[in-house]
CSV table of N, CA and C in Angstrom, one decimal:
chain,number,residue,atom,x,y,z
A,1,UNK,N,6.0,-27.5,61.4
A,1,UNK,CA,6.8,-28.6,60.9
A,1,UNK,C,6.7,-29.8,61.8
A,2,UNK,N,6.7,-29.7,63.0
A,2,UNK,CA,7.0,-30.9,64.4
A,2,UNK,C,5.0,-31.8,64.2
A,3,UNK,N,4.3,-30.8,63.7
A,3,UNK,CA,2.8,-31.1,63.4
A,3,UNK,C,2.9,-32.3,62.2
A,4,UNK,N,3.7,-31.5,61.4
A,4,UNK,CA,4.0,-32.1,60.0
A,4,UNK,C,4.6,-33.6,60.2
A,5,UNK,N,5.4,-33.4,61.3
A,5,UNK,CA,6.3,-35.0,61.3
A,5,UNK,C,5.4,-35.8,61.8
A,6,UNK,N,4.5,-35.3,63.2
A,6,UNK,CA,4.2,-36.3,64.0
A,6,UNK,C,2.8,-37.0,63.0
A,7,UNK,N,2.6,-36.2,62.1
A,7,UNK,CA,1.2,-36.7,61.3
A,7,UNK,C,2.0,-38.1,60.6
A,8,UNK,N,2.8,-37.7,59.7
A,8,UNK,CA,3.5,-38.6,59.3
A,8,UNK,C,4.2,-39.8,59.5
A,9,UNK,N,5.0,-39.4,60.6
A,9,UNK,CA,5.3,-40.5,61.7
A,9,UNK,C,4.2,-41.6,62.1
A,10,UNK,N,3.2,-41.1,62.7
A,10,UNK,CA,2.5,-41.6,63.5
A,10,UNK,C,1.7,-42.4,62.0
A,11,UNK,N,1.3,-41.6,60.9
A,11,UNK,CA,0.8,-42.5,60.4
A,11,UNK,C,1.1,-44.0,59.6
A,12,UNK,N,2.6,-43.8,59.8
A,12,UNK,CA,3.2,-44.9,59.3
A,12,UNK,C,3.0,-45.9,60.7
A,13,UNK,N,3.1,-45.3,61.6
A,13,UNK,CA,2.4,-46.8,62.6
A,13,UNK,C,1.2,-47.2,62.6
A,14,UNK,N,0.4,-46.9,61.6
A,14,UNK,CA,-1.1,-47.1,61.7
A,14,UNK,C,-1.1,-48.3,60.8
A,15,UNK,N,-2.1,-48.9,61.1
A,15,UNK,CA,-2.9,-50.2,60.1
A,15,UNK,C,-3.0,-49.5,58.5
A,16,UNK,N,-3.0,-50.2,58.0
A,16,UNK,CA,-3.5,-49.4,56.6
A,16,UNK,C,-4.8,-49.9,56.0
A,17,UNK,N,-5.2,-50.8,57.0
A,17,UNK,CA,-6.3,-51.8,56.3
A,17,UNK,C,-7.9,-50.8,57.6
A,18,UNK,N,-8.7,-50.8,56.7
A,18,UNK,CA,-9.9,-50.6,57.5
A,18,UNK,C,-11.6,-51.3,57.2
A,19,UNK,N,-12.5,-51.8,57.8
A,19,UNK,CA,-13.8,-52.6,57.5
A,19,UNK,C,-14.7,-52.2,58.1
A,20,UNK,N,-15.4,-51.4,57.8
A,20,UNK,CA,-17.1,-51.3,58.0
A,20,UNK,C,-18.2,-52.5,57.9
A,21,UNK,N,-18.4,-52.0,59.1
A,21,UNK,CA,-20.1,-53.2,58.8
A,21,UNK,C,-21.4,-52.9,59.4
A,22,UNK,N,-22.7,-52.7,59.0
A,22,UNK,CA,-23.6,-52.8,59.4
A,22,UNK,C,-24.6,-53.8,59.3
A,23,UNK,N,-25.7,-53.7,59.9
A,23,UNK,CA,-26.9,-54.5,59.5
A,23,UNK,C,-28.1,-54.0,59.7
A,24,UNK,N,-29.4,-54.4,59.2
A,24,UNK,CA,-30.6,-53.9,59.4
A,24,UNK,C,-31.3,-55.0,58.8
A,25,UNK,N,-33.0,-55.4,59.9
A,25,UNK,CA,-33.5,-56.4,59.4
A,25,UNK,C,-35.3,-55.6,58.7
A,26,UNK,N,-35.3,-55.9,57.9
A,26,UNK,CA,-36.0,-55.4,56.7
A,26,UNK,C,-37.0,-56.3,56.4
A,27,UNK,N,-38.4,-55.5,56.4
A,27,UNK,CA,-40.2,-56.5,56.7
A,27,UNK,C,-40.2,-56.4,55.0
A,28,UNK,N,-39.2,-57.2,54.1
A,28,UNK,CA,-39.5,-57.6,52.9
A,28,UNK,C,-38.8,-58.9,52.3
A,29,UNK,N,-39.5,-59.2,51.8
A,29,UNK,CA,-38.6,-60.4,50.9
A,29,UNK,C,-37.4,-60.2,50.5
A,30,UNK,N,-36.7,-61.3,50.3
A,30,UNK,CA,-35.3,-61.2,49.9
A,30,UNK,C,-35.3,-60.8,48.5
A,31,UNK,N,-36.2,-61.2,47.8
A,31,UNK,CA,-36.3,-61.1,46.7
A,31,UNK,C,-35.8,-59.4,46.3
A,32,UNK,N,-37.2,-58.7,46.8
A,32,UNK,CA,-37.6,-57.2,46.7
A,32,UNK,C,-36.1,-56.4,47.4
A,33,UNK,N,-35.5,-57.0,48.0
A,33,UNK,CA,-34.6,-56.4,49.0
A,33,UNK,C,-33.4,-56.3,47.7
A,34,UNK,N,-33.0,-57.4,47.4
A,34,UNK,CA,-32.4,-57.8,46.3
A,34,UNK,C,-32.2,-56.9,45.0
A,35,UNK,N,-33.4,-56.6,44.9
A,35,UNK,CA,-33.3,-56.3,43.2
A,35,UNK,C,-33.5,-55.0,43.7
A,36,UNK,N,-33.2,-54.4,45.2
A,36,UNK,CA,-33.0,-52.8,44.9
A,36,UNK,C,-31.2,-52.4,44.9
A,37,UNK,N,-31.0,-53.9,45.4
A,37,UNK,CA,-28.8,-53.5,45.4
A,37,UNK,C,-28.5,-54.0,44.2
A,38,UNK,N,-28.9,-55.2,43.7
A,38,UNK,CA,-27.8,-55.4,42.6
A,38,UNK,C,-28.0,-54.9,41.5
A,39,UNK,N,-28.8,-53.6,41.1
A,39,UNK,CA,-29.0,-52.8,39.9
A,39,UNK,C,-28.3,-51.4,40.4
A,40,UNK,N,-27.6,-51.0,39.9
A,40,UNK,CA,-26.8,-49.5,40.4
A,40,UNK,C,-27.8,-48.5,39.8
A,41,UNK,N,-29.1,-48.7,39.1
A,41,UNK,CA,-29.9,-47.6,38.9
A,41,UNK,C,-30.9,-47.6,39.8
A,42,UNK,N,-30.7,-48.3,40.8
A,42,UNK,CA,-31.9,-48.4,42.4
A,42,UNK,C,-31.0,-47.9,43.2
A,43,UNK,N,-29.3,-47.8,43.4
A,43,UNK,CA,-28.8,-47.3,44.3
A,43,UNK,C,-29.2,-46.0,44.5
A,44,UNK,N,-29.8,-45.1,43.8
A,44,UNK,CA,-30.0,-43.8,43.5
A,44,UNK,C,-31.1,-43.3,44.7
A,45,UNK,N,-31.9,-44.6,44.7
A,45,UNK,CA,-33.4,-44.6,45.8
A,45,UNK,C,-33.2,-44.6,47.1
A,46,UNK,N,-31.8,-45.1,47.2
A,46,UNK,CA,-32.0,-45.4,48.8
A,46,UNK,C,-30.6,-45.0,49.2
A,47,UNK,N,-29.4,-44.5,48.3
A,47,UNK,CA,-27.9,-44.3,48.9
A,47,UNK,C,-27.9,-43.1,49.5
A,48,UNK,N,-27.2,-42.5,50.4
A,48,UNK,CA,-27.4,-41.5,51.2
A,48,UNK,C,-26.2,-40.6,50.0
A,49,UNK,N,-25.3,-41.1,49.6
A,49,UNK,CA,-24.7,-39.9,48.3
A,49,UNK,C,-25.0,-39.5,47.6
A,50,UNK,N,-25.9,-40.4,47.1
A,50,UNK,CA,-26.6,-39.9,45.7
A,50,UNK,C,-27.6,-38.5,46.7
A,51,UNK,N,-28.4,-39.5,47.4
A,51,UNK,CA,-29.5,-38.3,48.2
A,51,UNK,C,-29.0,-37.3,48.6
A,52,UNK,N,-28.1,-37.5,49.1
A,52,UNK,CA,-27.5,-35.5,49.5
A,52,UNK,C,-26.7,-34.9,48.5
A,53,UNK,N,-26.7,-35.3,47.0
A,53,UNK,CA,-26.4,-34.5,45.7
A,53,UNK,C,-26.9,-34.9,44.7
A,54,UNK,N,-28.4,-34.5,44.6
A,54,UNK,CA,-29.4,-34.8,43.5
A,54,UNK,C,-28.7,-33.9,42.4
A,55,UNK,N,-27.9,-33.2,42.3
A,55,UNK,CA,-27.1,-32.5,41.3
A,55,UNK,C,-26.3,-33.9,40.7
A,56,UNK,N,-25.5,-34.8,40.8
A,56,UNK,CA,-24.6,-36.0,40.7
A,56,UNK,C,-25.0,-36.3,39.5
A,57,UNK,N,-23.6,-36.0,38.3
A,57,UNK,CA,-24.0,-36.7,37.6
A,57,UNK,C,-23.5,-38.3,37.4
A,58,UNK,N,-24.1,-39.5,36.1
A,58,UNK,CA,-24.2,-40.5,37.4
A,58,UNK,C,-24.0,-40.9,35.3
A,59,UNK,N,-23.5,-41.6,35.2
A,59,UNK,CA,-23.6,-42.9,33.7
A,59,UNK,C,-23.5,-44.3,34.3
A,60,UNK,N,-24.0,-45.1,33.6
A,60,UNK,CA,-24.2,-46.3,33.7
A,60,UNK,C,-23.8,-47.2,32.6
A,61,UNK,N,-23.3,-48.2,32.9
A,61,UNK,CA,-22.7,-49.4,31.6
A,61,UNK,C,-22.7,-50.6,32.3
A,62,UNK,N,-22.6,-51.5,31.0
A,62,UNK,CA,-22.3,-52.6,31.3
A,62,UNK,C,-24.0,-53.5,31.9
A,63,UNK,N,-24.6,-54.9,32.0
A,63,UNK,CA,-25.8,-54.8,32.3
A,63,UNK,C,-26.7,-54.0,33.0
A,64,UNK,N,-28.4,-54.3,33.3
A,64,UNK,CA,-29.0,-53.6,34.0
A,64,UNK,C,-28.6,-53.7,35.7
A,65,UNK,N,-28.0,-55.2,35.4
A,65,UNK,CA,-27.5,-55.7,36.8
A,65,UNK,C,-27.2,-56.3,37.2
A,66,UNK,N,-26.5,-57.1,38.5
A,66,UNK,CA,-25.6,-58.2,37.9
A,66,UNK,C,-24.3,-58.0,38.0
A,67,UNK,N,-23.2,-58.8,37.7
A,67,UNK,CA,-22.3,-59.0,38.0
A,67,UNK,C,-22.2,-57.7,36.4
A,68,UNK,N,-20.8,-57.4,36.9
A,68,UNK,CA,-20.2,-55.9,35.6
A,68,UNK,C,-21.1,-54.8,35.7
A,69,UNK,N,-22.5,-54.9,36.2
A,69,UNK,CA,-23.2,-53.2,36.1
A,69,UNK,C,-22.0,-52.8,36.8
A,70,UNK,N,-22.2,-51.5,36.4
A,70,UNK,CA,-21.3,-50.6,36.6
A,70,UNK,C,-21.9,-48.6,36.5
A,71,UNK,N,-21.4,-48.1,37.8
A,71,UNK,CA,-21.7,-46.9,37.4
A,71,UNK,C,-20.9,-45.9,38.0
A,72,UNK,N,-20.6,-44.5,37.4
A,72,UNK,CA,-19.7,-43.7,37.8
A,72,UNK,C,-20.3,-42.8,37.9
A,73,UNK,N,-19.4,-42.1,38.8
A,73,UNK,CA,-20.6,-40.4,38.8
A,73,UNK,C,-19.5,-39.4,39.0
A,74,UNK,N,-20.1,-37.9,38.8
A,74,UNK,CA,-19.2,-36.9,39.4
A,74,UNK,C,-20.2,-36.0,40.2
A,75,UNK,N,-19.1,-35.4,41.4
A,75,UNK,CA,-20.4,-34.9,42.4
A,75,UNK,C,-19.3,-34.0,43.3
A,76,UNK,N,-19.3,-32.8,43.4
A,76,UNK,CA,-18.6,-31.7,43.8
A,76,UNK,C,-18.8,-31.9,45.4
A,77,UNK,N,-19.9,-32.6,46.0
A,77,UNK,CA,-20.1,-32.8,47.4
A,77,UNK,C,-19.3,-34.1,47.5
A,78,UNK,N,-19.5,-35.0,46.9
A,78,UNK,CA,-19.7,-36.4,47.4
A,78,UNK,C,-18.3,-37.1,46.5
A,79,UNK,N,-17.7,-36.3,45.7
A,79,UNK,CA,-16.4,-36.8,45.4
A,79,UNK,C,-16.7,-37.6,44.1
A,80,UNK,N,-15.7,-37.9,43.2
A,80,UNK,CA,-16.2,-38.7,42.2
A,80,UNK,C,-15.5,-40.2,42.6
A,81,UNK,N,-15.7,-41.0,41.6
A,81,UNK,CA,-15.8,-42.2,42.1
A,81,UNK,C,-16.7,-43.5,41.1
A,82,UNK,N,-16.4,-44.6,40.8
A,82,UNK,CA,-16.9,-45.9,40.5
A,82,UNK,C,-17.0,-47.4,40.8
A,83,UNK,N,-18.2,-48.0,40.9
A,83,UNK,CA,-18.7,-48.8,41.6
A,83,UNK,C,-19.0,-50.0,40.7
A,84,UNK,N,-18.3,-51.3,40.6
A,84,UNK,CA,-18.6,-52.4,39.8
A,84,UNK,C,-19.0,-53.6,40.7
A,85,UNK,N,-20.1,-54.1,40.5
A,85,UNK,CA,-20.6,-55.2,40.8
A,85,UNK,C,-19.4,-56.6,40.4
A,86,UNK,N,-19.1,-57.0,41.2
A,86,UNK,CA,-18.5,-58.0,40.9
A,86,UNK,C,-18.6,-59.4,41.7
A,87,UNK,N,-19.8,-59.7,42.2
A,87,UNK,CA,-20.8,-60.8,42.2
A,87,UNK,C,-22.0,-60.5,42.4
A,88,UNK,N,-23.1,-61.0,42.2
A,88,UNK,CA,-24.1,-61.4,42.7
A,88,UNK,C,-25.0,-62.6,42.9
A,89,UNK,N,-25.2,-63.7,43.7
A,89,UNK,CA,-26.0,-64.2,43.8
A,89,UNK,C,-27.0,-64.0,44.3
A,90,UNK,N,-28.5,-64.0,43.8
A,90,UNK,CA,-29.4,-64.6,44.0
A,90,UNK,C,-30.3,-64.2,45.3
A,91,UNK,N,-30.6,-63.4,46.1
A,91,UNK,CA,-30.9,-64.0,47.4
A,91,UNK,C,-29.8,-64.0,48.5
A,92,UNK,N,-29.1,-64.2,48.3
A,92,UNK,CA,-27.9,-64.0,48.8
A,92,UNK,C,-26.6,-63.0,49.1
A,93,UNK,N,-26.1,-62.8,48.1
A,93,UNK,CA,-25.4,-61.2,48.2
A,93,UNK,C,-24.9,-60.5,46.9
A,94,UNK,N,-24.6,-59.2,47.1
A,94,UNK,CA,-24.4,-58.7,46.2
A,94,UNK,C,-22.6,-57.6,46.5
A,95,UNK,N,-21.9,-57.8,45.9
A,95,UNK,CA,-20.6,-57.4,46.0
A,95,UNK,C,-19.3,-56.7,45.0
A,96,UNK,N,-19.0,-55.8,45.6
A,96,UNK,CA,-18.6,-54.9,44.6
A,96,UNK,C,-17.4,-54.3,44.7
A,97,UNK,N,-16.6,-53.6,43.7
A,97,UNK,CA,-15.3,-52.8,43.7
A,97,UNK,C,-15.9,-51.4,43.9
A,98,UNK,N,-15.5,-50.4,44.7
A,98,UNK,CA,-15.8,-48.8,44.7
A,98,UNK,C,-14.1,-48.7,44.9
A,99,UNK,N,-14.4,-47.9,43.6
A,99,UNK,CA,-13.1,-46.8,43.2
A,99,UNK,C,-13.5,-45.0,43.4
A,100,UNK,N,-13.0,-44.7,44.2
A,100,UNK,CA,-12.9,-43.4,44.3
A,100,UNK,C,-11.3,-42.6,44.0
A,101,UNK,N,-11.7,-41.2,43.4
A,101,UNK,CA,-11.0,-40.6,42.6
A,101,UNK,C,-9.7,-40.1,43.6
A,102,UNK,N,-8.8,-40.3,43.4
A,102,UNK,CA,-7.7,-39.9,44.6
A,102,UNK,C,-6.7,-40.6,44.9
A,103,UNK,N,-7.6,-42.1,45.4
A,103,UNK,CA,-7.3,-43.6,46.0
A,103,UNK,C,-6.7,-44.1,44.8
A,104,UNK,N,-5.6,-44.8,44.9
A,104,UNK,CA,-5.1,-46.0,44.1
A,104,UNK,C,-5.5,-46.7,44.0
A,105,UNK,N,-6.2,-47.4,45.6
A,105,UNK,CA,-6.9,-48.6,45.7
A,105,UNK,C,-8.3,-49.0,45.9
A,106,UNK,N,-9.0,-50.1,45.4
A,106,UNK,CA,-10.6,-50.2,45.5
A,106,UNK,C,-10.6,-50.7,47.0
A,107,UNK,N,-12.1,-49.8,47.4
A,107,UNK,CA,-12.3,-50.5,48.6
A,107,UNK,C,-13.0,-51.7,48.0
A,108,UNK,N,-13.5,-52.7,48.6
A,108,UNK,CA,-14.2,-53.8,48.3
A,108,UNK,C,-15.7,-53.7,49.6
A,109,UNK,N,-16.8,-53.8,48.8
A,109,UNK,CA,-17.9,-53.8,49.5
A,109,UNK,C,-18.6,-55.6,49.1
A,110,UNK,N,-19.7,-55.5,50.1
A,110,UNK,CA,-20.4,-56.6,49.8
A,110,UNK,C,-21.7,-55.9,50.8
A,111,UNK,N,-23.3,-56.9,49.6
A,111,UNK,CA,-24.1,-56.7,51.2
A,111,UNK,C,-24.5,-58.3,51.6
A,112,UNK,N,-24.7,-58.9,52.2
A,112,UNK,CA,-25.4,-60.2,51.9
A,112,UNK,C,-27.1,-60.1,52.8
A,113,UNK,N,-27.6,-61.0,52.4
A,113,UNK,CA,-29.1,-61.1,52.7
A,113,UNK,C,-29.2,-62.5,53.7
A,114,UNK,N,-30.2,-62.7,54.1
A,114,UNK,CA,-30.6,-63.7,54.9
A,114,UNK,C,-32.0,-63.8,55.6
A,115,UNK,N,-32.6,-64.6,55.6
A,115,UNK,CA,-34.0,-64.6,56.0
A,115,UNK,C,-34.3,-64.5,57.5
A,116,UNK,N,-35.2,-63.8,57.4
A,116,UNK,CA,-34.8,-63.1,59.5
A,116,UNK,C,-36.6,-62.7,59.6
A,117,UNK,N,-36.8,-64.1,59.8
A,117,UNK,CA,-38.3,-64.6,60.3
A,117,UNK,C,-39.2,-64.2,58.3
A,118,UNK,N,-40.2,-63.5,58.5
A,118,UNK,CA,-40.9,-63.1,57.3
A,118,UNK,C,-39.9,-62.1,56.5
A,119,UNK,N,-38.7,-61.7,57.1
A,119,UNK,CA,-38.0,-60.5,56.2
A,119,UNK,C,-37.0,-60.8,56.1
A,120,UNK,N,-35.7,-59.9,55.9
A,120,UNK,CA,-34.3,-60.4,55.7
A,120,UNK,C,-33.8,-59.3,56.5
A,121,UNK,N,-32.4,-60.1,56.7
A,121,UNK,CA,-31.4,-59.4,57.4
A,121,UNK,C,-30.3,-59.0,56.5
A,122,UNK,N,-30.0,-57.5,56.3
A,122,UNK,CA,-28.9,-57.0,55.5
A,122,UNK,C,-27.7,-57.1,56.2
A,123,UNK,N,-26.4,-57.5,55.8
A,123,UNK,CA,-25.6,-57.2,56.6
A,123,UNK,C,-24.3,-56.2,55.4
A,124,UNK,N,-24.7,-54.8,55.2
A,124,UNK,CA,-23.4,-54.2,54.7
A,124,UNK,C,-22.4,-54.3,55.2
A,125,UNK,N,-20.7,-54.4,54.3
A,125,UNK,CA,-19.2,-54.6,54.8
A,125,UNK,C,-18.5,-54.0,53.6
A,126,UNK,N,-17.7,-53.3,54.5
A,126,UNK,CA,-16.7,-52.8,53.3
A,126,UNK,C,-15.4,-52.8,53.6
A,127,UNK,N,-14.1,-52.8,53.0
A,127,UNK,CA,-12.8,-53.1,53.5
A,127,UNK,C,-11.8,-52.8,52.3
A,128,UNK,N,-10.9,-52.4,52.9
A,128,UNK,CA,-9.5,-51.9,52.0
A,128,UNK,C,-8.6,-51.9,52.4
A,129,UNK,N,-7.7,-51.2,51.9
A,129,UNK,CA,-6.3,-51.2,52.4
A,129,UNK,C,-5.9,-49.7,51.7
A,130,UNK,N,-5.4,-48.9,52.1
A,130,UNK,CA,-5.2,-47.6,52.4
A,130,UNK,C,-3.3,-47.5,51.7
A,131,UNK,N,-2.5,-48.8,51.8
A,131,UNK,CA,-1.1,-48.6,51.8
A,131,UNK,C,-0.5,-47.5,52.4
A,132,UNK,N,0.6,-47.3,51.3
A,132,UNK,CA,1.7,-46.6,52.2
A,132,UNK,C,1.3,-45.3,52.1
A,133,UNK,N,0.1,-44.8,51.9
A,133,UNK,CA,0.4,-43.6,52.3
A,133,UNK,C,0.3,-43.2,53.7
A,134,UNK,N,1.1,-42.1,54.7
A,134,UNK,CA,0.5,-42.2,56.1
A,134,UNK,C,-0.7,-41.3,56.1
A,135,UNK,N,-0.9,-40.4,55.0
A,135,UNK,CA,-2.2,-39.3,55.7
A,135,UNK,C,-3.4,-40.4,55.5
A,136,UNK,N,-3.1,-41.3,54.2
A,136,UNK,CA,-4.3,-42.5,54.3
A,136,UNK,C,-4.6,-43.3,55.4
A,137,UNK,N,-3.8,-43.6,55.7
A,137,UNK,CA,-3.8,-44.5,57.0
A,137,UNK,C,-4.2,-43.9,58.3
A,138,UNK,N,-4.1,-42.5,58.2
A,138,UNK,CA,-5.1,-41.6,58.9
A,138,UNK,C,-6.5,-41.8,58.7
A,139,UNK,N,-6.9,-42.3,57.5
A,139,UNK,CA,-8.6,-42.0,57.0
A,139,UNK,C,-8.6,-43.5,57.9
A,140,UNK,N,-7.8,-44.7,57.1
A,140,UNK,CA,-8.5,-45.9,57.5
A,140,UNK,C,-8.8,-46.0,59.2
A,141,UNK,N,-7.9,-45.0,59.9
A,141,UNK,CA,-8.2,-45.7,61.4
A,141,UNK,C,-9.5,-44.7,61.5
A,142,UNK,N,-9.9,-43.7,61.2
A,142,UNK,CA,-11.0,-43.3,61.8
A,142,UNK,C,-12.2,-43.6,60.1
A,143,UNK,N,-12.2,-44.4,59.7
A,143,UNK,CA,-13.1,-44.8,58.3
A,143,UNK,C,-14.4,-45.3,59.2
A,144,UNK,N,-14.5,-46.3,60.5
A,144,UNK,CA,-15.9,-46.4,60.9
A,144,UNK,C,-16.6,-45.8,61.1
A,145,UNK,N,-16.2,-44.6,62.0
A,145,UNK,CA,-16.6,-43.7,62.3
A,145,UNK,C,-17.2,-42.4,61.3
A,146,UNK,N,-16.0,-42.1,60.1
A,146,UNK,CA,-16.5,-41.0,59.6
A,146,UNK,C,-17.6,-42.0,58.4
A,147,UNK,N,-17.5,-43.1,57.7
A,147,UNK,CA,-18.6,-43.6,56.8
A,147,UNK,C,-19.8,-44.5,57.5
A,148,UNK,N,-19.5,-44.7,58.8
A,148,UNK,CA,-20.7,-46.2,59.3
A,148,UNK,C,-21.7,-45.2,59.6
A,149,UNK,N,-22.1,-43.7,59.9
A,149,UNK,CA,-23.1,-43.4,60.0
A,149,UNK,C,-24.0,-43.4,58.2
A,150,UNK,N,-23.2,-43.2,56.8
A,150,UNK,CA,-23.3,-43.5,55.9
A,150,UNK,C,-24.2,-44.8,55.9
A,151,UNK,N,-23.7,-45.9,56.1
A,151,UNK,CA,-23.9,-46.9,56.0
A,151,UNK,C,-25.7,-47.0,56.3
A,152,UNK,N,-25.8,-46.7,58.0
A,152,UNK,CA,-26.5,-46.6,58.7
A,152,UNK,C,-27.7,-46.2,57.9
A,153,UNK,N,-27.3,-45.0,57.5
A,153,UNK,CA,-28.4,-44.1,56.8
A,153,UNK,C,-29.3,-44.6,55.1
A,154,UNK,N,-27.5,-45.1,54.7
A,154,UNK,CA,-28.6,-46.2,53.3
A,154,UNK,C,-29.0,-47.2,53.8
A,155,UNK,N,-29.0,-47.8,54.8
A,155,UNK,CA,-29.9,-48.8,55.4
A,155,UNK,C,-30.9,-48.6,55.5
A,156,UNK,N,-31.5,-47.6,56.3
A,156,UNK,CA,-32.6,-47.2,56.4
A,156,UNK,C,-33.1,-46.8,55.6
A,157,UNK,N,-32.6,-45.9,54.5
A,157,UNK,CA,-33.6,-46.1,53.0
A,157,UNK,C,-33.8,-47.3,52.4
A,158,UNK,N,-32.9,-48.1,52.3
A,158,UNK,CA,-33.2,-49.3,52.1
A,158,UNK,C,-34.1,-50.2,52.2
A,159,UNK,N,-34.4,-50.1,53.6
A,159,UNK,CA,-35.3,-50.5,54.3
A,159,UNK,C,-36.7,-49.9,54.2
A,160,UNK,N,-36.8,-48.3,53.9
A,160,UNK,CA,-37.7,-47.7,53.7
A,160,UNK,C,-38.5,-47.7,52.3
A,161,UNK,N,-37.3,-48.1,51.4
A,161,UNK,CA,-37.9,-48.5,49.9
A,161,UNK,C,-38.5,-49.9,50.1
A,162,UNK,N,-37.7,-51.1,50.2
A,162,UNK,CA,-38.1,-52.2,50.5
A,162,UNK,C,-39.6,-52.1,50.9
A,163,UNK,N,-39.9,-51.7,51.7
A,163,UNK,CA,-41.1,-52.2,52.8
A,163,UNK,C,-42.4,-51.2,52.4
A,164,UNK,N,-42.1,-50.0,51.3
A,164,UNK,CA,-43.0,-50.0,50.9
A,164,UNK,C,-43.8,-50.6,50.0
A,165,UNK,N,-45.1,-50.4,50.1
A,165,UNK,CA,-45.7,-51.6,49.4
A,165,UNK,C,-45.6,-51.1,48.0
């Protein structure tokens, strides 16, 4: 019970808000870099959830890509969950709502692009707000830690799709 409080307690003095960010610079065009995030049927190639549950099932609506693609999945590892594009420019970035199944609230992602000599520089970020629950507010303070190796990891596919020729 004294376990039970101090969880609770303590997580009501926590932040409720949490933001991930990485970056990785990538030997391809912005272009090629581009049209593998803002289609949710290329996240499949390079996202480290999808890749660790090729079982996932996964529907798609709404354009091929673009602002409103949209796609949801169910995945006994990887939790269920849906992802709406809700910008894209160009060359520039691509950004989105992820709803997972549990959460009340969307986190908000974005990745943006930038030219970094012959290639681009990715910079992934993601951020939420957890509210009043306190065991959430438990996830948000340790969220860099348990998803930025995540991050890390679809970068590097990323990067790995990209740059092949």
């Amino acid at each position: 019970v004294a376990v039970a409080l101090i969880l609770l307690a303590g997580g009501m003095l926590l932040s409720p808000t949490y933001k991930i960010t990485r970056s990785v610079e990538i030997n391809a065009p912005v272009d090629k870099v581009y049209a593998l995030v803002a289609s949710p049927k290329e996240w499949k190639r390079w996202s480290v959830w999808n890749l660790r549950d090729p079982a996932m099932q996964i529907d798609y609506s709404g354009p091929e890509s673009g602002v409103g693609a949209t796609w949801a999945w169910k995945s006994k590892a990887e939790g269920n969950g849906k992802m709406i594009i809700t910008a894209a420019e160009p060359g520039q970035r691509v950004a989105f709502d992820l709803l997972m199944e549990g959460f009340d609230r969307p986190g908000k992602g974005e990745l943006q692009f930038a030219p970094a000599g012959a290639g681009t520089r990715v910079s992934w970020s993601m951020s939420g707000d957890m509210g009043g629950n306190p065991l959430f507010r438990w996830f948000a303070l340790f969220a860099d830690r348990m998803m930025g190796k995540d991050f890390e990891g679809g970068l590097a596919n990323l990067k790995a799709q990209a740059e092949t020729k």
